[in-house]
CSV table of C-alpha atoms and ligand atoms in Angstrom, one decimal:
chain,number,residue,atom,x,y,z
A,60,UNK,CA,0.0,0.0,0.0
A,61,UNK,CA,1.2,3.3,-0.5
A,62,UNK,CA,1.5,6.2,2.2
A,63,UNK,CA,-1.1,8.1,0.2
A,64,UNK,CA,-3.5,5.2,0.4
A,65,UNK,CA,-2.5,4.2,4.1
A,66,UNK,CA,-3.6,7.7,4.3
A,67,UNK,CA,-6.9,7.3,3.3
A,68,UNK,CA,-7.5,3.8,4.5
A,69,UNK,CA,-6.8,6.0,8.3
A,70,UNK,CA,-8.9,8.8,7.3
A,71,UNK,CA,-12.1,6.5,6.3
A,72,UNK,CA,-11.9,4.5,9.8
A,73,UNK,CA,-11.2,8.1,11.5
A,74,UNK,CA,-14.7,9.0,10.1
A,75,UNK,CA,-16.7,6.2,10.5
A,76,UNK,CA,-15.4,6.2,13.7
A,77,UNK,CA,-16.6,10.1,14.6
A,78,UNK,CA,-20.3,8.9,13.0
A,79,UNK,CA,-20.5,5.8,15.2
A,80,UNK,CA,-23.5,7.0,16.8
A,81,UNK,CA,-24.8,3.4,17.3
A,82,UNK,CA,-22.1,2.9,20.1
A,83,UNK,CA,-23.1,3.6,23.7
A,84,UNK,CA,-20.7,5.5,24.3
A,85,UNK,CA,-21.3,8.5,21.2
A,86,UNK,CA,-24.1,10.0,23.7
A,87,UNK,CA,-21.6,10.9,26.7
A,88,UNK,CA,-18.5,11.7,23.7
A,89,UNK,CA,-21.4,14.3,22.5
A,90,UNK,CA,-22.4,15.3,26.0
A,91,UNK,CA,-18.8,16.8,27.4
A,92,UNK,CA,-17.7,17.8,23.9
A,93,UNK,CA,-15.5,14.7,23.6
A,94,UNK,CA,-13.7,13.3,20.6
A,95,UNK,CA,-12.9,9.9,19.2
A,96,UNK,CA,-9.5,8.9,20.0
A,97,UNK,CA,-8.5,6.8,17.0
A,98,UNK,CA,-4.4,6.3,17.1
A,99,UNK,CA,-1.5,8.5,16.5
A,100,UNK,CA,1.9,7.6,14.5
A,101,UNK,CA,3.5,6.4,11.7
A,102,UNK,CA,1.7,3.8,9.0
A,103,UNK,CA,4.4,2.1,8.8
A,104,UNK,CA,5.3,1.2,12.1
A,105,UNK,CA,7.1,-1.8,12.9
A,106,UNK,CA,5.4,-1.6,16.3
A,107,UNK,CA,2.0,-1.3,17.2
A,108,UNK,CA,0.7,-0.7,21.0
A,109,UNK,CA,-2.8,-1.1,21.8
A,110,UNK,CA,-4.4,0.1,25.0
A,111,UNK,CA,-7.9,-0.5,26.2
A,112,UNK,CA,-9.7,3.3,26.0
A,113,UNK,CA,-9.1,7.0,26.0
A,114,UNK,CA,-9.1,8.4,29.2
A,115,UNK,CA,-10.3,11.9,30.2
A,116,UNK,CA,-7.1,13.8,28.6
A,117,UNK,CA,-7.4,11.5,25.7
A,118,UNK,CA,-11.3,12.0,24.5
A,119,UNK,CA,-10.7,16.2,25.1
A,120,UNK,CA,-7.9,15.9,22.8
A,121,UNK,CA,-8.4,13.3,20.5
A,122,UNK,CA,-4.6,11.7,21.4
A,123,UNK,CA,-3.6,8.8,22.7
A,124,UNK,CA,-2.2,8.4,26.3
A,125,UNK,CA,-1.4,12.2,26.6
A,126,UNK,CA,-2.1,11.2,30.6
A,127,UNK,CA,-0.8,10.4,33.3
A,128,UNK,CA,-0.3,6.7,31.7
A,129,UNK,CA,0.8,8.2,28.8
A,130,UNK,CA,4.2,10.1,30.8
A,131,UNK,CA,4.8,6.4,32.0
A,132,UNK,CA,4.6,5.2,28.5
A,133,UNK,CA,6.9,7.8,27.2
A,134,UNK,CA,9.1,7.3,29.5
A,135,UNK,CA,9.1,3.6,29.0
A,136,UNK,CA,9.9,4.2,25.1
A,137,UNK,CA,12.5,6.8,26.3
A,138,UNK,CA,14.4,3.9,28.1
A,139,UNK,CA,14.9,1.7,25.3
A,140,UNK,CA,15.2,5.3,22.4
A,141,UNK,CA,11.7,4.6,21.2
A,142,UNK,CA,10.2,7.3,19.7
A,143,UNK,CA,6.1,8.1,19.3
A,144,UNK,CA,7.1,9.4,15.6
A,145,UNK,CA,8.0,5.8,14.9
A,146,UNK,CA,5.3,3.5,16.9
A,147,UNK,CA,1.7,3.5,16.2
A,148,UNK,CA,-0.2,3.6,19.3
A,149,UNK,CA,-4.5,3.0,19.2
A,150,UNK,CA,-6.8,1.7,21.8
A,151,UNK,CA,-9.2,-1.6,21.3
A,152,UNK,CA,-12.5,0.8,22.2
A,153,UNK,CA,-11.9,4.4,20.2
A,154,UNK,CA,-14.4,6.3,22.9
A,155,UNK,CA,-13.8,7.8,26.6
A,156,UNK,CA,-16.3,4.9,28.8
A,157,UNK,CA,-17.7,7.1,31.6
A,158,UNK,CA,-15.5,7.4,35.0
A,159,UNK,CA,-13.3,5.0,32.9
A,160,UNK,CA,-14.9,2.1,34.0
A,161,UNK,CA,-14.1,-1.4,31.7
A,162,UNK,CA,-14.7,-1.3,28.5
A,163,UNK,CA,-18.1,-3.4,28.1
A,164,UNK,CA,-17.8,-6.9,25.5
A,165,UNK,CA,-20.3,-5.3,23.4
A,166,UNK,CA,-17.8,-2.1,23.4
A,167,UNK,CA,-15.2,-4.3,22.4
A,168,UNK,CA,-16.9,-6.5,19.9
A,169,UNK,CA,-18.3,-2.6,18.1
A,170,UNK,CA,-15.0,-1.2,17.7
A,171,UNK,CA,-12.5,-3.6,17.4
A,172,UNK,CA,-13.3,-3.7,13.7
A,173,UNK,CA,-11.6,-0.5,13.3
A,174,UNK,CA,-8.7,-1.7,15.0
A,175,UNK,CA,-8.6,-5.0,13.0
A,176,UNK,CA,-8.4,-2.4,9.5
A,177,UNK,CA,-5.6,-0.3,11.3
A,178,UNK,CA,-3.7,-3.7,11.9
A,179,UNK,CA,-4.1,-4.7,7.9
A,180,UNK,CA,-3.4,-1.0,7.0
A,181,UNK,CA,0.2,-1.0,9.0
A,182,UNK,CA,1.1,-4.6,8.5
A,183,UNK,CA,3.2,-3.9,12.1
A,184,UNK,CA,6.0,-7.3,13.1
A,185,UNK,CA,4.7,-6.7,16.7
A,186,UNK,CA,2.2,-5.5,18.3
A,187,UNK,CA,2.6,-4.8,22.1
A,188,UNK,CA,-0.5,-5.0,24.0
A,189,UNK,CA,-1.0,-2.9,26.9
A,190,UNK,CA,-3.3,-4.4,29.6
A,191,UNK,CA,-5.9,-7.5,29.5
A,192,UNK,CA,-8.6,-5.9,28.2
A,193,UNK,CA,-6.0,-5.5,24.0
A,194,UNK,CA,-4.1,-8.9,24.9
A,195,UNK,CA,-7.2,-11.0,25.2
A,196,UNK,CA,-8.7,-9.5,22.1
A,197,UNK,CA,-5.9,-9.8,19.9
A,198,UNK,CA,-4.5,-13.5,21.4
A,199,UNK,CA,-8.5,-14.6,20.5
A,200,UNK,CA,-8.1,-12.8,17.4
A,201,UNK,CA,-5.2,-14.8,16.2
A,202,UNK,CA,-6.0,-18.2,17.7
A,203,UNK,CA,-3.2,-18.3,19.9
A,204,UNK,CA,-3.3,-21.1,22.6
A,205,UNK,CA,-2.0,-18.5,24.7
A,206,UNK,CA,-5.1,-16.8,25.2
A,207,UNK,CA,-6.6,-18.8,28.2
A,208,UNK,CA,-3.5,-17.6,30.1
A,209,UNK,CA,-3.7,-14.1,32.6
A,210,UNK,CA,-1.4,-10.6,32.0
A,211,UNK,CA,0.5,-12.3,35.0
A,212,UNK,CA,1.6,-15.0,32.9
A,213,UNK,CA,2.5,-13.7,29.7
A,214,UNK,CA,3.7,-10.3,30.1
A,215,UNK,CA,7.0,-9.9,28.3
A,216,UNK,CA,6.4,-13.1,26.6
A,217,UNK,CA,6.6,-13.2,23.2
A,218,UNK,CA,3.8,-15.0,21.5
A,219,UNK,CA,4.1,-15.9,17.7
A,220,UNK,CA,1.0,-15.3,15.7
A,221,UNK,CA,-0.2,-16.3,11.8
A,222,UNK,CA,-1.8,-13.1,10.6
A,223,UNK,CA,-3.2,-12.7,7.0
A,224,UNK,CA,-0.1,-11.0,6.0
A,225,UNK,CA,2.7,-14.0,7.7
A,226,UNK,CA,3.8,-14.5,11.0
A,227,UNK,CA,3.9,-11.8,13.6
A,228,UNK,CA,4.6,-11.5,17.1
A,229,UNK,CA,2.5,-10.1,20.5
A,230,UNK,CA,4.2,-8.7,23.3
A,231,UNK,CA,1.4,-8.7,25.5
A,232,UNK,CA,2.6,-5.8,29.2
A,233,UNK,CA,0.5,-4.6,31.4
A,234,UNK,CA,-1.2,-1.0,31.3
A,235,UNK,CA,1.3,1.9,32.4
A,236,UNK,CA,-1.5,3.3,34.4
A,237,UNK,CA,-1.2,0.3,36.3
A,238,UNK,CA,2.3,1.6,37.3
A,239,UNK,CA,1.7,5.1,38.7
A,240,UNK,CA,1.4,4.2,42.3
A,241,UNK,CA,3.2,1.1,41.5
A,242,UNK,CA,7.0,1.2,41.4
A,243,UNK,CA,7.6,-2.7,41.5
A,244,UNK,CA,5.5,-3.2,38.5
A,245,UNK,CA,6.9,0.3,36.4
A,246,UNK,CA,10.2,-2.0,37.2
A,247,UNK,CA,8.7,-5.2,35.5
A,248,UNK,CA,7.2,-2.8,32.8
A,249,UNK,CA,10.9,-1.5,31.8
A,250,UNK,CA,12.0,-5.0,31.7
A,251,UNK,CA,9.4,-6.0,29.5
A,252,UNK,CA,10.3,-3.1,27.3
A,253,UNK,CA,14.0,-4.3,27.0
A,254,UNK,CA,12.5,-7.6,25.6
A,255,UNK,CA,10.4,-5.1,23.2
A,256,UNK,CA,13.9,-3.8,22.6
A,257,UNK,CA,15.4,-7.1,21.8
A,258,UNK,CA,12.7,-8.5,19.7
A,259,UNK,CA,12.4,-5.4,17.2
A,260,UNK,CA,16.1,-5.6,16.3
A,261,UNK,CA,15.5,-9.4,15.4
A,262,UNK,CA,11.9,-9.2,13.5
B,1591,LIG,N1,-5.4,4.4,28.7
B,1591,LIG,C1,-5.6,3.8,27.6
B,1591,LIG,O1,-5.8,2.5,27.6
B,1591,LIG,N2,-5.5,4.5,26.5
B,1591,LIG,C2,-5.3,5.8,26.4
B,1591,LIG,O2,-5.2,6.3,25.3
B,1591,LIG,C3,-5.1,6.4,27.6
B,1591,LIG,C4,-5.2,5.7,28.8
Protein backbone atom coordinates (compact mmCIF):
# COMPACT_ATOMS: atom_id res chain seq x y z
CA UNK A 1 0.00 0.00 0.00
CA UNK A 2 1.25 3.31 -0.51
CA UNK A 3 1.54 6.18 2.18
CA UNK A 4 -1.15 8.10 0.18
CA UNK A 5 -3.50 5.23 0.43
CA UNK A 6 -2.48 4.17 4.06
CA UNK A 7 -3.60 7.67 4.32
CA UNK A 8 -6.88 7.30 3.27
CA UNK A 9 -7.49 3.81 4.54
CA UNK A 10 -6.76 5.95 8.26
CA UNK A 11 -8.93 8.84 7.30
CA UNK A 12 -12.10 6.52 6.32
CA UNK A 13 -11.86 4.54 9.79
CA UNK A 14 -11.24 8.06 11.50
CA UNK A 15 -14.67 9.04 10.12
CA UNK A 16 -16.74 6.24 10.51
CA UNK A 17 -15.40 6.25 13.72
CA UNK A 18 -16.58 10.06 14.55
CA UNK A 19 -20.26 8.92 12.97
CA UNK A 20 -20.48 5.84 15.25
CA UNK A 21 -23.54 6.95 16.80
CA UNK A 22 -24.80 3.40 17.32
CA UNK A 23 -22.12 2.94 20.11
CA UNK A 24 -23.08 3.62 23.66
CA UNK A 25 -20.67 5.53 24.32
CA UNK A 26 -21.35 8.49 21.23
CA UNK A 27 -24.06 9.96 23.69
CA UNK A 28 -21.65 10.86 26.70
CA UNK A 29 -18.49 11.66 23.74
CA UNK A 30 -21.44 14.27 22.50
CA UNK A 31 -22.43 15.31 26.00
CA UNK A 32 -18.84 16.76 27.38
CA UNK A 33 -17.65 17.76 23.86
CA UNK A 34 -15.45 14.75 23.60
CA UNK A 35 -13.74 13.27 20.58
CA UNK A 36 -12.87 9.94 19.19
CA UNK A 37 -9.46 8.87 20.00
CA UNK A 38 -8.53 6.84 17.03
CA UNK A 39 -4.36 6.29 17.09
CA UNK A 40 -1.47 8.48 16.50
CA UNK A 41 1.88 7.62 14.53
CA UNK A 42 3.48 6.41 11.69
CA UNK A 43 1.66 3.78 8.97
CA UNK A 44 4.38 2.09 8.76
CA UNK A 45 5.29 1.24 12.08
CA UNK A 46 7.11 -1.80 12.92
CA UNK A 47 5.40 -1.64 16.27
CA UNK A 48 2.02 -1.27 17.16
CA UNK A 49 0.72 -0.70 20.99
CA UNK A 50 -2.78 -1.12 21.84
CA UNK A 51 -4.44 0.05 24.96
CA UNK A 52 -7.85 -0.50 26.19
CA UNK A 53 -9.74 3.29 25.98
CA UNK A 54 -9.11 6.95 25.96
CA UNK A 55 -9.07 8.42 29.17
CA UNK A 56 -10.28 11.86 30.22
CA UNK A 57 -7.11 13.78 28.64
CA UNK A 58 -7.36 11.53 25.68
CA UNK A 59 -11.31 11.99 24.45
CA UNK A 60 -10.74 16.24 25.09
CA UNK A 61 -7.89 15.92 22.84
CA UNK A 62 -8.42 13.33 20.47
CA UNK A 63 -4.59 11.69 21.44
CA UNK A 64 -3.62 8.83 22.68
CA UNK A 65 -2.20 8.38 26.35
CA UNK A 66 -1.43 12.24 26.62
CA UNK A 67 -2.13 11.18 30.63
CA UNK A 68 -0.83 10.44 33.29
CA UNK A 69 -0.26 6.73 31.74
CA UNK A 70 0.82 8.19 28.80
CA UNK A 71 4.15 10.14 30.76
CA UNK A 72 4.78 6.39 32.00
CA UNK A 73 4.64 5.22 28.52
CA UNK A 74 6.93 7.76 27.25
CA UNK A 75 9.08 7.30 29.51
CA UNK A 76 9.09 3.60 28.99
CA UNK A 77 9.91 4.20 25.08
CA UNK A 78 12.48 6.80 26.35
CA UNK A 79 14.42 3.95 28.08
CA UNK A 80 14.93 1.72 25.30
CA UNK A 81 15.25 5.25 22.36
CA UNK A 82 11.75 4.58 21.16
CA UNK A 83 10.24 7.33 19.73
CA UNK A 84 6.09 8.06 19.27
CA UNK A 85 7.14 9.37 15.59
CA UNK A 86 7.95 5.76 14.85
CA UNK A 87 5.28 3.53 16.92
CA UNK A 88 1.72 3.54 16.22
CA UNK A 89 -0.20 3.62 19.32
CA UNK A 90 -4.48 3.03 19.17
CA UNK A 91 -6.84 1.67 21.77
CA UNK A 92 -9.24 -1.59 21.26
CA UNK A 93 -12.53 0.78 22.21
CA UNK A 94 -11.94 4.43 20.24
CA UNK A 95 -14.36 6.33 22.90
CA UNK A 96 -13.84 7.82 26.55
CA UNK A 97 -16.31 4.95 28.77
CA UNK A 98 -17.66 7.06 31.61
CA UNK A 99 -15.50 7.35 35.00
CA UNK A 100 -13.26 5.01 32.89
CA UNK A 101 -14.89 2.10 33.97
CA UNK A 102 -14.13 -1.36 31.69
CA UNK A 103 -14.73 -1.30 28.48
CA UNK A 104 -18.07 -3.40 28.06
CA UNK A 105 -17.79 -6.91 25.49
CA UNK A 106 -20.35 -5.28 23.36
CA UNK A 107 -17.75 -2.07 23.36
CA UNK A 108 -15.19 -4.26 22.40
CA UNK A 109 -16.90 -6.46 19.87
CA UNK A 110 -18.29 -2.55 18.12
CA UNK A 111 -14.97 -1.23 17.73
CA UNK A 112 -12.47 -3.62 17.45
CA UNK A 113 -13.31 -3.68 13.69
CA UNK A 114 -11.59 -0.50 13.27
CA UNK A 115 -8.68 -1.73 14.99
CA UNK A 116 -8.63 -5.03 12.97
CA UNK A 117 -8.41 -2.41 9.54
CA UNK A 118 -5.56 -0.26 11.30
CA UNK A 119 -3.72 -3.67 11.91
CA UNK A 120 -4.15 -4.73 7.95
CA UNK A 121 -3.44 -0.95 7.01
CA UNK A 122 0.24 -1.04 8.99
CA UNK A 123 1.08 -4.64 8.52
CA UNK A 124 3.18 -3.87 12.07
CA UNK A 125 6.02 -7.32 13.06
CA UNK A 126 4.75 -6.68 16.65
CA UNK A 127 2.18 -5.52 18.30
CA UNK A 128 2.59 -4.76 22.14
CA UNK A 129 -0.51 -4.96 24.02
CA UNK A 130 -0.97 -2.86 26.90
CA UNK A 131 -3.34 -4.39 29.62
CA UNK A 132 -5.87 -7.45 29.52
CA UNK A 133 -8.59 -5.89 28.18
CA UNK A 134 -6.00 -5.51 24.04
CA UNK A 135 -4.06 -8.87 24.92
CA UNK A 136 -7.19 -10.98 25.18
CA UNK A 137 -8.65 -9.55 22.15
CA UNK A 138 -5.85 -9.76 19.93
CA UNK A 139 -4.50 -13.49 21.40
CA UNK A 140 -8.54 -14.56 20.50
CA UNK A 141 -8.09 -12.81 17.42
CA UNK A 142 -5.17 -14.79 16.19
CA UNK A 143 -5.98 -18.22 17.72
CA UNK A 144 -3.19 -18.28 19.91
CA UNK A 145 -3.30 -21.13 22.58
CA UNK A 146 -2.01 -18.51 24.69
CA UNK A 147 -5.14 -16.77 25.21
CA UNK A 148 -6.59 -18.83 28.19
CA UNK A 149 -3.53 -17.57 30.11
CA UNK A 150 -3.65 -14.14 32.64
CA UNK A 151 -1.41 -10.57 32.04
CA UNK A 152 0.52 -12.33 34.98
CA UNK A 153 1.62 -15.04 32.92
CA UNK A 154 2.46 -13.71 29.70
CA UNK A 155 3.72 -10.34 30.11
CA UNK A 156 6.97 -9.92 28.27
CA UNK A 157 6.39 -13.10 26.58
CA UNK A 158 6.57 -13.19 23.20
CA UNK A 159 3.75 -14.98 21.54
CA UNK A 160 4.11 -15.87 17.72
CA UNK A 161 1.02 -15.29 15.67
CA UNK A 162 -0.24 -16.32 11.82
CA UNK A 163 -1.76 -13.10 10.64
CA UNK A 164 -3.24 -12.69 7.02
CA UNK A 165 -0.09 -11.05 6.04
CA UNK A 166 2.73 -14.01 7.67
CA UNK A 167 3.78 -14.45 10.96
CA UNK A 168 3.87 -11.77 13.62
CA UNK A 169 4.57 -11.48 17.06
CA UNK A 170 2.46 -10.12 20.48
CA UNK A 171 4.16 -8.75 23.25
CA UNK A 172 1.39 -8.66 25.53
CA UNK A 173 2.58 -5.79 29.17
CA UNK A 174 0.50 -4.65 31.36
CA UNK A 175 -1.18 -1.02 31.32
CA UNK A 176 1.26 1.91 32.38
CA UNK A 177 -1.53 3.27 34.44
CA UNK A 178 -1.20 0.31 36.29
CA UNK A 179 2.31 1.56 37.29
CA UNK A 180 1.67 5.09 38.66
CA UNK A 181 1.43 4.21 42.29
CA UNK A 182 3.22 1.11 41.51
CA UNK A 183 7.01 1.15 41.45
CA UNK A 184 7.64 -2.69 41.53
CA UNK A 185 5.54 -3.25 38.51
CA UNK A 186 6.90 0.29 36.37
CA UNK A 187 10.22 -1.99 37.24
CA UNK A 188 8.70 -5.16 35.51
CA UNK A 189 7.21 -2.75 32.76
CA UNK A 190 10.90 -1.47 31.81
CA UNK A 191 11.99 -4.97 31.69
CA UNK A 192 9.44 -6.03 29.54
CA UNK A 193 10.30 -3.13 27.29
CA UNK A 194 14.01 -4.28 27.00
CA UNK A 195 12.53 -7.64 25.59
CA UNK A 196 10.41 -5.12 23.20
CA UNK A 197 13.93 -3.76 22.59
CA UNK A 198 15.42 -7.13 21.82
CA UNK A 199 12.75 -8.46 19.74
CA UNK A 200 12.37 -5.40 17.17
CA UNK A 201 16.14 -5.64 16.30
CA UNK A 202 15.49 -9.42 15.37
CA UNK A 203 11.94 -9.24 13.45
N1 LIG B 1 -5.43 4.42 28.74
C1 LIG B 1 -5.59 3.75 27.57
O1 LIG B 1 -5.79 2.54 27.56
N2 LIG B 1 -5.53 4.46 26.45
C2 LIG B 1 -5.28 5.76 26.40
O2 LIG B 1 -5.23 6.32 25.31
C3 LIG B 1 -5.10 6.42 27.63
C4 LIG B 1 -5.19 5.73 28.79
Amino acid sequence: MTDEIKHKAMKEIRDEVLALTISPLYEYRQENGYYPVVGEGSHDAEVVFIGEAPGKNEAKTARPFCGAAGKILDELLSTIALERSQIYITNIVKDRPPENRDPTPHEIALYAPYLDRQIEIIQPKVIATLGRFSMLYILQKYKADECFQTIGELHGKAVKVRTSYGHIWVLPLYHPAAAIYNQALKSTLKDDFLKLKELLERV
